Each structure stands twice: as structure tokens, then as C-alpha cells.
């Protein structure tokens, strides 16, 4: 009987600690991205749009838009495009499956949410809201 009680206590303890460990793992991954998100800080120039090139075939196409977005470590950003400047705050949300969402809250009350992909020195922003195919943008660190 003592053996059964002992095994039950050990089993329950293992389940509790392993669940806690999994939660810690997810939290550590989120905070690890927050530390890695420091690579987001800096200036990025739009270099390509993901567009339809022919009959439902899509590819990255170079753009001559002079759009630059700068992320500062105090959660502020500045977007310069077509001779205008927009400023605001940004935040990064990390889902349990490690999908990163970038929320841009402009000073004029508008906001925008995009899926964030950092790939080498490229920043890819994919709109979360309804958008016809080909709304993704690629930026290069400058």
C-alpha cells in the first residue's frame, strides 16, 4: 500500500513539474524573442513587394518607393513615405506557437497589425487584416 501511495505522489509531482516546465519554456521563448527583437531596432528601407507577376503567380518585385521605418528602443517608431512622416508606438506580441505580431499605433489614432518575420538582414511585414494577395513588404536594414 505504501508503494502505491509513494508511486502516486511521484507521478503527480512529475506531472506538475513537467507542466510547469512547459509553461516556463513558452515564457522563455517569448522573452528570448523580446531580447532578439532588439534586432528590429534601427532603420529599415522598403526594397520589395510580394506581387502577382502573372496569372496567379507571385514573387518578390523590387520597388522604388522611398519608404523608411525606424524603430527605437523605447517603443517609438517613425515611418517616412512619399514625403510624409508618421510617428507612433510599436509593440510585439508573441503567440504560444511563436508567431510574432507587430502592432503599430500611430499618433493620429490609426493602428496597424502585421505578422513580423526577421530573416537575416531582411524584415518582412505581412498584413493581418484582409488584403488582396500580394500585400507583403520586405525591408532591408540601412
CSV table of N, CA, C and O in Angstrom, one decimal, residues 33 36 39-40 44 47-48 60 100 115-126 137-141:
chain,number,residue,atom,x,y,z
A,33,UNK,N,12.5,36.1,-27.6
A,33,UNK,CA,12.2,36.9,-28.8
A,33,UNK,C,12.3,38.4,-28.4
A,33,UNK,O,12.7,39.2,-29.2
A,36,UNK,N,15.7,39.2,-28.7
A,36,UNK,CA,16.1,39.2,-30.1
A,36,UNK,C,15.4,40.4,-30.8
A,36,UNK,O,16.0,40.8,-31.9
A,39,UNK,N,17.0,43.4,-32.5
A,39,UNK,CA,17.5,43.4,-33.8
A,39,UNK,C,16.5,44.2,-34.7
A,39,UNK,O,16.9,44.6,-35.8
A,40,UNK,N,15.3,44.4,-34.3
A,40,UNK,CA,14.3,45.2,-35.0
A,40,UNK,C,14.7,46.7,-34.9
A,40,UNK,O,14.4,47.4,-35.8
A,44,UNK,N,15.0,50.7,-41.4
A,44,UNK,CA,14.7,49.7,-42.5
A,44,UNK,C,14.1,50.5,-43.7
A,44,UNK,O,13.2,51.3,-43.6
A,47,UNK,N,12.3,47.5,-49.8
A,47,UNK,CA,13.0,47.2,-51.0
A,47,UNK,C,12.2,46.4,-52.0
A,47,UNK,O,12.4,46.4,-53.2
A,48,UNK,N,11.2,45.6,-51.5
A,48,UNK,CA,10.4,44.8,-52.4
A,48,UNK,C,9.0,44.6,-51.9
A,48,UNK,O,8.7,44.7,-50.7
A,60,UNK,N,8.6,38.2,-55.3
A,60,UNK,CA,9.1,39.5,-54.7
A,60,UNK,C,9.6,40.4,-55.9
A,60,UNK,O,10.3,39.9,-56.8
A,100,UNK,N,5.0,36.0,-34.4
A,100,UNK,CA,5.2,37.4,-33.9
A,100,UNK,C,4.3,38.4,-34.7
A,100,UNK,O,4.3,38.4,-35.9
A,115,UNK,N,2.1,40.5,-39.3
A,115,UNK,CA,2.9,39.4,-38.9
A,115,UNK,C,4.4,39.8,-39.2
A,115,UNK,O,4.7,40.4,-40.3
A,116,UNK,N,5.3,39.6,-38.3
A,116,UNK,CA,6.6,40.0,-38.4
A,116,UNK,C,7.6,38.8,-38.6
A,116,UNK,O,7.5,37.8,-37.9
A,117,UNK,N,8.4,38.9,-39.6
A,117,UNK,CA,9.4,37.9,-39.9
A,117,UNK,C,10.8,38.6,-40.0
A,117,UNK,O,10.9,39.5,-40.9
A,118,UNK,N,11.7,38.2,-39.2
A,118,UNK,CA,13.1,38.7,-39.3
A,118,UNK,C,13.9,37.6,-39.9
A,118,UNK,O,14.0,36.5,-39.4
A,119,UNK,N,14.5,37.8,-41.1
A,119,UNK,CA,15.2,36.8,-41.8
A,119,UNK,C,16.5,37.4,-42.3
A,119,UNK,O,16.6,38.3,-43.2
A,120,UNK,N,17.6,37.0,-41.6
A,120,UNK,CA,18.9,37.6,-41.8
A,120,UNK,C,18.8,39.1,-41.7
A,120,UNK,O,18.5,39.6,-40.6
A,121,UNK,N,19.1,39.9,-42.7
A,121,UNK,CA,19.0,41.4,-42.6
A,121,UNK,C,17.7,41.9,-43.2
A,121,UNK,O,17.6,43.1,-43.5
A,122,UNK,N,16.8,41.0,-43.5
A,122,UNK,CA,15.5,41.4,-44.0
A,122,UNK,C,14.4,41.4,-43.0
A,122,UNK,O,14.4,40.5,-42.1
A,123,UNK,N,13.5,42.4,-43.1
A,123,UNK,CA,12.3,42.4,-42.3
A,123,UNK,C,11.2,42.3,-43.2
A,123,UNK,O,11.0,43.0,-44.2
A,124,UNK,N,10.3,41.3,-43.0
A,124,UNK,CA,9.2,41.1,-43.8
A,124,UNK,C,7.9,41.3,-43.0
A,124,UNK,O,7.8,40.8,-41.9
A,125,UNK,N,7.0,42.2,-43.5
A,125,UNK,CA,5.8,42.5,-42.8
A,125,UNK,C,4.6,42.0,-43.6
A,125,UNK,O,4.5,42.4,-44.8
A,126,UNK,N,3.8,41.2,-43.0
A,126,UNK,CA,2.6,40.6,-43.7
A,126,UNK,C,1.4,41.1,-43.0
A,126,UNK,O,1.2,40.9,-41.8
A,137,UNK,N,5.5,43.2,-47.6
A,137,UNK,CA,6.6,44.1,-47.9
A,137,UNK,C,7.8,43.6,-47.3
A,137,UNK,O,7.8,43.1,-46.2
A,138,UNK,N,8.9,43.8,-48.0
A,138,UNK,CA,10.3,43.4,-47.5
A,138,UNK,C,11.1,44.7,-47.3
A,138,UNK,O,11.2,45.5,-48.2
A,139,UNK,N,11.8,44.8,-46.2
A,139,UNK,CA,12.7,45.9,-45.9
A,139,UNK,C,14.1,45.4,-45.6
A,139,UNK,O,14.3,44.3,-45.2
A,140,UNK,N,15.1,46.2,-45.9
A,140,UNK,CA,16.5,45.9,-45.7
A,140,UNK,C,17.0,46.9,-44.6
A,140,UNK,O,16.7,48.1,-44.7
A,141,UNK,N,17.8,46.4,-43.7
A,141,UNK,CA,18.4,47.3,-42.7
A,141,UNK,C,19.3,48.3,-43.4
A,141,UNK,O,20.1,47.9,-44.3
